Amino acid sequence: MTKQKENKLKVGLALSSGGLRGLAHVGVIKVLLKNNIPIDYISGSSAGALVGSYLATHGEIDSFEKLLLANSKDFVPLFFDFGFSGGFINGTKINTFLAKILNDTEFSETKIPFYVIATDLVTGQPAIFSSGKLVSAVRGSISVPIIFKPYDYDNKLLVDGGLSDPMPVDILKENGANFTIAVNLYHQNEFKNEKFKAAFSEVGLRSIKVALHNLAKVSVDHADFVLNPDTSKYLSETKITDYFKPENIKKIISIGEEETLKHLPEIKNLLGIVN
């Protein structure tokens, strides 16, 4: 039987942006829930907003993993929704998908208090959402510039939350969490690729990774505990066209599980949890 200190800490889980790396968040959450680590608040940016919204809505993550694996072949068509105004992908199909998996839920209806970070392209500032429709906030937060058309919502022009706050820790502390676990996907090992060449096609992507890595480090320093699932080597060896294959989805999720299991005794000790 699991016991915890009488004056239990309020645990906030911050899920970083990170594109496909975000599947590692699923593995992290699986291990935390299986081991009775409380999650009292959640925040998410971009990929973290997507995974966090599912957890906040359903109170569990196993069915999300099953959905990903059972329907992996159906995800690629979501990106064949071309637009020519502000981004290659219009996003209508993504909106429909989000509404389906999130049950068109309002923030006020979630099982766990949840905060989404997007970026207002006009002001350059973070746009923080904790009310209204989850779908709209998440759609804005995952809108990678150029790839997705910016999302016009709440009098803001929303793009990827990672551009302003890729590791949203502070919002949890501001709203009641007194122990924060940050899941940081911007691993320093991404910059140890000896095969990297300063080709024109790679410089832009590499520059964005550097900026996000350093921006995330600032917020990570504010967390009480940091998990660093490292998908860098695996993704660098995987073709983009294979990203949504079940075996690759499973592998990235397992990386999150392994990182969390490795640090589980420390987390339990800090939370005063004994078995």
mmCIF file of C-alpha atoms in Angstrom:
data_model
loop_
_atom_site.group_PDB
_atom_site.id
_atom_site.type_symbol
_atom_site.label_atom_id
_atom_site.label_comp_id
_atom_site.label_asym_id
_atom_site.label_seq_id
_atom_site.Cartn_x
_atom_site.Cartn_y
_atom_site.Cartn_z
ATOM 1 C CA MET A 1 0.000 0.000 0.000
ATOM 2 C CA THR A 2 1.322 3.448 -0.917
ATOM 3 C CA LYS A 3 1.517 6.071 1.798
ATOM 4 C CA GLN A 4 2.351 9.742 1.544
ATOM 5 C CA LYS A 5 3.059 12.583 3.927
ATOM 6 C CA GLU A 6 -0.054 13.980 5.586
ATOM 7 C CA ASN A 7 0.635 17.449 4.206
ATOM 8 C CA LYS A 8 0.952 16.148 0.677
ATOM 9 C CA LEU A 9 2.615 18.221 -1.955
ATOM 10 C CA LYS A 10 0.599 19.465 -4.904
ATOM 11 C CA VAL A 11 2.397 18.062 -7.928
ATOM 12 C CA GLY A 12 2.531 19.913 -11.228
ATOM 13 C CA LEU A 13 3.659 18.146 -14.406
ATOM 14 C CA ALA A 14 5.123 20.369 -17.142
ATOM 15 C CA LEU A 15 5.320 18.811 -20.607
ATOM 16 C CA SER A 16 7.644 20.477 -23.086
ATOM 17 C CA SER A 17 7.268 21.031 -26.794
ATOM 18 C CA GLY A 18 9.300 18.819 -29.092
ATOM 19 C CA GLY A 19 7.393 17.529 -32.110
ATOM 20 C CA LEU A 20 7.448 13.743 -32.444
ATOM 21 C CA ARG A 21 9.644 13.582 -29.332
ATOM 22 C CA GLY A 22 6.410 14.414 -27.515
ATOM 23 C CA LEU A 23 5.416 10.749 -27.649
ATOM 24 C CA ALA A 24 7.958 10.249 -24.860
ATOM 25 C CA HIS A 25 5.544 12.192 -22.626
ATOM 26 C CA VAL A 26 3.141 9.264 -22.930
ATOM 27 C CA GLY A 27 5.750 6.918 -21.466
ATOM 28 C CA VAL A 28 6.535 9.295 -18.620
ATOM 29 C CA ILE A 29 2.874 9.633 -17.667
ATOM 30 C CA LYS A 30 2.288 5.863 -17.863
ATOM 31 C CA VAL A 31 4.990 5.206 -15.277
ATOM 32 C CA LEU A 32 3.930 8.044 -12.960
ATOM 33 C CA LEU A 33 0.300 6.921 -12.904
ATOM 34 C CA LYS A 34 1.162 3.235 -12.542
ATOM 35 C CA ASN A 35 3.261 4.071 -9.491
ATOM 36 C CA ASN A 36 0.644 6.322 -7.871
ATOM 37 C CA ILE A 37 2.593 9.539 -8.347
ATOM 38 C CA PRO A 38 -0.090 12.230 -8.035
ATOM 39 C CA ILE A 39 -0.579 14.690 -10.892
ATOM 40 C CA ASP A 40 -2.541 17.627 -9.517
ATOM 41 C CA TYR A 41 -1.828 20.116 -12.305
ATOM 42 C CA ILE A 42 -0.624 19.831 -15.898
ATOM 43 C CA SER A 43 0.871 22.335 -18.314
ATOM 44 C CA GLY A 44 1.864 21.753 -21.911
ATOM 45 C CA SER A 45 3.452 23.514 -24.831
ATOM 46 C CA SER A 46 2.987 22.273 -28.416
ATOM 47 C CA ALA A 47 3.462 18.469 -28.343
ATOM 48 C CA GLY A 48 3.173 18.679 -24.554
ATOM 49 C CA ALA A 49 -0.154 20.480 -24.955
ATOM 50 C CA LEU A 50 -1.486 17.647 -27.116
ATOM 51 C CA VAL A 51 -0.483 14.848 -24.726
ATOM 52 C CA GLY A 52 -1.383 16.873 -21.635
ATOM 53 C CA SER A 53 -4.828 17.700 -22.980
ATOM 54 C CA TYR A 54 -5.633 14.007 -23.361
ATOM 55 C CA LEU A 55 -4.526 13.242 -19.809
ATOM 56 C CA ALA A 56 -6.431 16.216 -18.429
ATOM 57 C CA THR A 57 -9.592 15.204 -20.289
ATOM 58 C CA HIS A 58 -9.577 11.460 -19.645
ATOM 59 C CA GLY A 59 -7.558 11.139 -16.434
ATOM 60 C CA GLU A 60 -5.472 8.363 -18.009
ATOM 61 C CA ILE A 61 -3.095 7.886 -20.925
ATOM 62 C CA ASP A 62 -3.246 4.186 -21.830
ATOM 63 C CA SER A 63 -6.142 4.649 -24.260
ATOM 64 C CA PHE A 64 -4.164 7.397 -26.035
ATOM 65 C CA GLU A 65 -1.295 4.979 -26.620
ATOM 66 C CA LYS A 66 -3.742 2.388 -27.964
ATOM 67 C CA LEU A 67 -5.286 5.006 -30.253
ATOM 68 C CA LEU A 68 -1.866 5.972 -31.613
ATOM 69 C CA LEU A 69 -0.859 2.386 -32.305
ATOM 70 C CA ALA A 70 -4.183 1.247 -33.730
ATOM 71 C CA ASN A 71 -4.560 4.232 -36.054
ATOM 72 C CA SER A 72 -0.955 5.071 -36.917
ATOM 73 C CA LYS A 73 -1.625 4.810 -40.671
ATOM 74 C CA ASP A 74 -4.383 7.407 -40.350
ATOM 75 C CA PHE A 75 -2.167 10.197 -39.017
ATOM 76 C CA VAL A 76 -0.306 11.035 -42.215
ATOM 77 C CA PRO A 77 -3.530 12.114 -44.042
ATOM 78 C CA LEU A 78 -4.103 14.697 -41.288
ATOM 79 C CA PHE A 79 -1.194 16.624 -42.775
ATOM 80 C CA PHE A 80 -2.574 16.502 -46.334
ATOM 81 C CA ASP A 81 -4.790 19.497 -45.727
ATOM 82 C CA PHE A 82 -3.011 22.067 -47.809
ATOM 83 C CA GLY A 83 -3.446 25.792 -47.508
ATOM 84 C CA PHE A 84 -1.561 28.657 -49.084
ATOM 85 C CA SER A 85 -2.136 31.458 -46.607
ATOM 86 C CA GLY A 86 0.384 31.545 -43.773
ATOM 87 C CA GLY A 87 1.261 27.850 -43.811
ATOM 88 C CA PHE A 88 1.339 24.685 -45.895
ATOM 89 C CA ILE A 89 -1.261 22.920 -43.722
ATOM 90 C CA ASN A 90 -4.645 24.542 -43.214
ATOM 91 C CA GLY A 91 -5.391 22.547 -40.049
ATOM 92 C CA THR A 92 -9.079 21.744 -40.561
ATOM 93 C CA LYS A 93 -8.456 17.986 -40.369
ATOM 94 C CA ILE A 94 -6.328 18.464 -37.259
ATOM 95 C CA ASN A 95 -9.181 20.382 -35.605
ATOM 96 C CA THR A 96 -11.595 17.531 -36.351
ATOM 97 C CA PHE A 97 -9.158 14.990 -34.941
ATOM 98 C CA LEU A 98 -8.627 17.017 -31.761
ATOM 99 C CA ALA A 99 -12.359 17.477 -31.223
ATOM 100 C CA LYS A 100 -12.824 13.719 -31.527
ATOM 101 C CA ILE A 101 -10.137 12.645 -29.037
ATOM 102 C CA LEU A 102 -10.848 15.478 -26.571
ATOM 103 C CA ASN A 103 -14.643 15.148 -26.703
ATOM 104 C CA ASP A 104 -14.889 18.881 -27.441
ATOM 105 C CA THR A 105 -14.105 19.448 -23.748
ATOM 106 C CA GLU A 106 -13.934 22.833 -21.995
ATOM 107 C CA PHE A 107 -11.048 23.567 -19.632
ATOM 108 C CA SER A 108 -13.600 23.809 -16.816
ATOM 109 C CA GLU A 109 -14.586 20.177 -17.448
ATOM 110 C CA THR A 110 -11.142 18.558 -17.275
ATOM 111 C CA LYS A 111 -10.351 15.972 -14.611
ATOM 112 C CA ILE A 112 -7.043 17.721 -13.842
ATOM 113 C CA PRO A 113 -6.427 21.497 -13.981
ATOM 114 C CA PHE A 114 -4.630 22.181 -17.239
ATOM 115 C CA TYR A 115 -2.736 25.088 -18.812
ATOM 116 C CA VAL A 116 -1.827 25.408 -22.479
ATOM 117 C CA ILE A 117 0.928 27.654 -23.794
ATOM 118 C CA ALA A 118 0.773 29.019 -27.330
ATOM 119 C CA THR A 119 2.545 32.037 -28.831
ATOM 120 C CA ASP A 120 0.837 35.180 -30.106
ATOM 121 C CA LEU A 121 2.547 35.867 -33.421
ATOM 122 C CA VAL A 122 1.520 39.542 -33.302
ATOM 123 C CA THR A 123 2.941 40.429 -29.868
ATOM 124 C CA GLY A 124 5.573 37.691 -29.638
ATOM 125 C CA GLN A 125 4.369 36.885 -26.119
ATOM 126 C CA PRO A 126 3.151 33.600 -24.605
ATOM 127 C CA ALA A 127 -0.610 33.099 -24.776
ATOM 128 C CA ILE A 128 -1.737 31.109 -21.743
ATOM 129 C CA PHE A 129 -5.064 29.283 -21.863
ATOM 130 C CA SER A 130 -7.000 27.800 -18.942
ATOM 131 C CA SER A 131 -10.566 28.474 -20.080
ATOM 132 C CA GLY A 132 -12.617 27.945 -23.216
ATOM 133 C CA LYS A 133 -12.318 24.994 -25.580
ATOM 134 C CA LEU A 134 -9.318 22.688 -25.246
ATOM 135 C CA VAL A 135 -9.328 22.072 -28.983
ATOM 136 C CA SER A 136 -8.763 25.733 -29.855
ATOM 137 C CA ALA A 137 -5.935 26.180 -27.350
ATOM 138 C CA VAL A 138 -4.164 22.974 -28.392
ATOM 139 C CA ARG A 139 -4.622 23.749 -32.100
ATOM 140 C CA GLY A 140 -2.905 27.082 -31.539
ATOM 141 C CA SER A 141 -0.117 25.579 -29.450
ATOM 142 C CA ILE A 142 0.859 22.940 -32.034
ATOM 143 C CA SER A 143 0.909 25.356 -34.987
ATOM 144 C CA VAL A 144 4.520 25.133 -36.118
ATOM 145 C CA PRO A 145 5.196 28.288 -38.192
ATOM 146 C CA ILE A 146 5.325 27.860 -41.974
ATOM 147 C CA ILE A 147 4.125 24.243 -41.616
ATOM 148 C CA PHE A 148 0.746 25.124 -40.079
ATOM 149 C CA LYS A 149 -1.372 28.132 -40.833
ATOM 150 C CA PRO A 150 -1.415 30.381 -37.720
ATOM 151 C CA TYR A 151 -4.612 29.904 -35.739
ATOM 152 C CA ASP A 152 -6.846 32.929 -35.235
ATOM 153 C CA TYR A 153 -8.423 32.566 -31.790
ATOM 154 C CA ASP A 154 -9.269 34.771 -28.805
ATOM 155 C CA ASN A 155 -8.170 37.922 -30.693
ATOM 156 C CA LYS A 156 -4.717 36.401 -31.129
ATOM 157 C CA LEU A 157 -2.817 34.897 -34.035
ATOM 158 C CA LEU A 158 -1.489 31.713 -32.469
ATOM 159 C CA VAL A 159 1.573 29.672 -33.364
ATOM 160 C CA ASP A 160 3.692 27.032 -31.633
ATOM 161 C CA GLY A 161 3.961 27.468 -27.861
ATOM 162 C CA GLY A 162 7.585 26.353 -27.963
ATOM 163 C CA LEU A 163 8.587 29.672 -29.516
ATOM 164 C CA SER A 164 7.806 31.565 -26.303
ATOM 165 C CA ASP A 165 7.802 28.948 -23.521
ATOM 166 C CA PRO A 166 8.886 25.439 -24.530
ATOM 167 C CA MET A 167 9.050 24.245 -20.896
ATOM 168 C CA PRO A 168 6.060 25.746 -19.002
ATOM 169 C CA VAL A 169 7.019 25.303 -15.343
ATOM 170 C CA ASP A 170 6.230 28.720 -13.850
ATOM 171 C CA ILE A 171 2.527 28.639 -14.758
ATOM 172 C CA LEU A 172 2.151 25.571 -12.516
ATOM 173 C CA LYS A 173 3.757 27.285 -9.529
ATOM 174 C CA GLU A 174 1.626 30.360 -10.068
ATOM 175 C CA ASN A 175 -1.530 28.252 -9.832
ATOM 176 C CA GLY A 176 -0.918 26.089 -6.786
ATOM 177 C CA ALA A 177 1.729 23.467 -7.514
ATOM 178 C CA ASN A 178 4.430 23.319 -4.865
ATOM 179 C CA PHE A 179 6.381 20.456 -6.444
ATOM 180 C CA THR A 180 6.991 20.550 -10.178
ATOM 181 C CA ILE A 181 8.229 17.789 -12.466
ATOM 182 C CA ALA A 182 9.476 19.040 -15.834
ATOM 183 C CA VAL A 183 9.723 16.693 -18.813
ATOM 184 C CA ASN A 184 12.308 18.293 -21.056
ATOM 185 C CA LEU A 185 12.668 16.905 -24.585
ATOM 186 C CA TYR A 186 15.334 19.336 -25.816
ATOM 187 C CA HIS A 187 18.247 17.099 -25.003
ATOM 188 C CA GLN A 188 21.830 18.341 -25.301
ATOM 189 C CA ASN A 189 22.759 15.133 -27.117
ATOM 190 C CA GLU A 190 21.021 16.506 -30.204
ATOM 191 C CA PHE A 191 24.096 18.678 -30.637
ATOM 192 C CA LYS A 192 26.605 15.823 -30.513
ATOM 193 C CA ASN A 193 25.908 14.633 -34.042
ATOM 194 C CA GLU A 194 29.308 14.291 -35.655
ATOM 195 C CA LYS A 195 27.703 13.851 -39.098
ATOM 196 C CA PHE A 196 26.134 17.310 -39.042
ATOM 197 C CA LYS A 197 27.187 19.433 -41.985
ATOM 198 C CA ALA A 198 26.386 23.122 -42.328
ATOM 199 C CA ALA A 199 24.334 22.524 -45.463
ATOM 200 C CA PHE A 200 21.807 25.190 -46.387
ATOM 201 C CA SER A 201 18.879 22.837 -45.731
ATOM 202 C CA GLU A 202 20.096 21.939 -42.227
ATOM 203 C CA VAL A 203 21.244 25.273 -40.834
ATOM 204 C CA GLY A 204 17.732 26.661 -40.254
ATOM 205 C CA LEU A 205 16.473 23.553 -38.446
ATOM 206 C CA ARG A 206 19.629 23.323 -36.367
ATOM 207 C CA SER A 207 19.339 27.002 -35.400
ATOM 208 C CA ILE A 208 15.773 26.515 -34.180
ATOM 209 C CA LYS A 209 16.845 23.508 -32.083
ATOM 210 C CA VAL A 210 19.632 25.559 -30.493
ATOM 211 C CA ALA A 211 17.251 28.398 -29.622
ATOM 212 C CA LEU A 212 14.618 26.069 -28.129
ATOM 213 C CA HIS A 213 17.222 24.101 -26.175
ATOM 214 C CA ASN A 214 18.563 27.238 -24.541
ATOM 215 C CA LEU A 215 15.127 28.739 -23.924
ATOM 216 C CA ALA A 216 13.965 25.513 -22.266
ATOM 217 C CA LYS A 217 17.037 25.488 -19.990
ATOM 218 C CA VAL A 218 15.893 28.724 -18.353
ATOM 219 C CA SER A 219 12.548 27.241 -17.306
ATOM 220 C CA VAL A 220 14.029 23.856 -16.374
ATOM 221 C CA ASP A 221 16.044 25.574 -13.654
ATOM 222 C CA HIS A 222 12.752 26.523 -11.961
ATOM 223 C CA ALA A 223 11.521 22.920 -11.688
ATOM 224 C CA ASP A 224 11.911 20.757 -8.594
ATOM 225 C CA PHE A 225 12.710 17.666 -10.633
ATOM 226 C CA VAL A 226 13.609 17.226 -14.295
ATOM 227 C CA LEU A 227 13.184 14.184 -16.509
ATOM 228 C CA ASN A 228 15.172 14.184 -19.758
ATOM 229 C CA PRO A 229 13.945 11.492 -22.158
ATOM 230 C CA ASP A 230 16.609 11.372 -24.859
ATOM 231 C CA THR A 231 15.155 10.536 -28.274
ATOM 232 C CA SER A 232 17.938 12.272 -30.193
ATOM 233 C CA LYS A 233 19.905 9.228 -31.362
ATOM 234 C CA TYR A 234 16.822 7.204 -32.259
ATOM 235 C CA LEU A 235 15.149 9.962 -34.269
ATOM 236 C CA SER A 236 18.360 10.852 -36.080
ATOM 237 C CA GLU A 237 18.496 7.253 -37.351
ATOM 238 C CA THR A 238 14.810 7.107 -38.325
ATOM 239 C CA LYS A 239 13.449 8.319 -41.658
ATOM 240 C CA ILE A 240 10.756 10.997 -41.416
ATOM 241 C CA THR A 241 8.506 8.831 -43.584
ATOM 242 C CA ASP A 242 8.690 6.091 -40.933
ATOM 243 C CA TYR A 243 7.884 8.271 -37.913
ATOM 244 C CA PHE A 244 4.295 7.065 -37.559
ATOM 245 C CA LYS A 245 5.018 3.360 -37.886
ATOM 246 C CA PRO A 246 3.815 1.471 -34.769
ATOM 247 C CA GLU A 247 7.295 0.198 -33.910
ATOM 248 C CA ASN A 248 8.669 3.746 -33.871
ATOM 249 C CA ILE A 249 5.777 5.070 -31.807
ATOM 250 C CA LYS A 250 6.386 2.266 -29.299
ATOM 251 C CA LYS A 251 10.106 3.009 -29.155
ATOM 252 C CA ILE A 252 9.707 6.707 -28.415
ATOM 253 C CA ILE A 253 7.093 5.994 -25.737
ATOM 254 C CA SER A 254 9.455 3.419 -24.192
ATOM 255 C CA ILE A 255 12.225 6.032 -23.979
ATOM 256 C CA GLY A 256 9.944 8.106 -21.743
ATOM 257 C CA GLU A 257 9.139 5.049 -19.632
ATOM 258 C CA GLU A 258 12.786 4.108 -19.173
ATOM 259 C CA GLU A 259 13.800 7.626 -18.122
ATOM 260 C CA THR A 260 11.005 7.808 -15.541
ATOM 261 C CA LEU A 261 11.632 4.329 -14.098
ATOM 262 C CA LYS A 262 15.293 5.229 -13.666
ATOM 263 C CA HIS A 263 14.403 8.215 -11.494
ATOM 264 C CA LEU A 264 11.282 6.847 -9.821
ATOM 265 C CA PRO A 265 12.960 6.159 -6.426
ATOM 266 C CA GLU A 266 14.201 9.767 -6.275
ATOM 267 C CA ILE A 267 10.778 11.168 -7.134
ATOM 268 C CA LYS A 268 9.067 9.018 -4.525
ATOM 269 C CA ASN A 269 11.604 10.026 -1.905
ATOM 270 C CA LEU A 270 11.144 13.736 -2.617
ATOM 271 C CA LEU A 271 7.373 13.346 -2.423
ATOM 272 C CA GLY A 272 7.574 11.337 0.786
ATOM 273 C CA ILE A 273 5.945 8.302 -0.815
ATOM 274 C CA VAL A 274 6.745 4.895 0.687
ATOM 275 C CA ASN A 275 5.507 1.505 -0.509
#
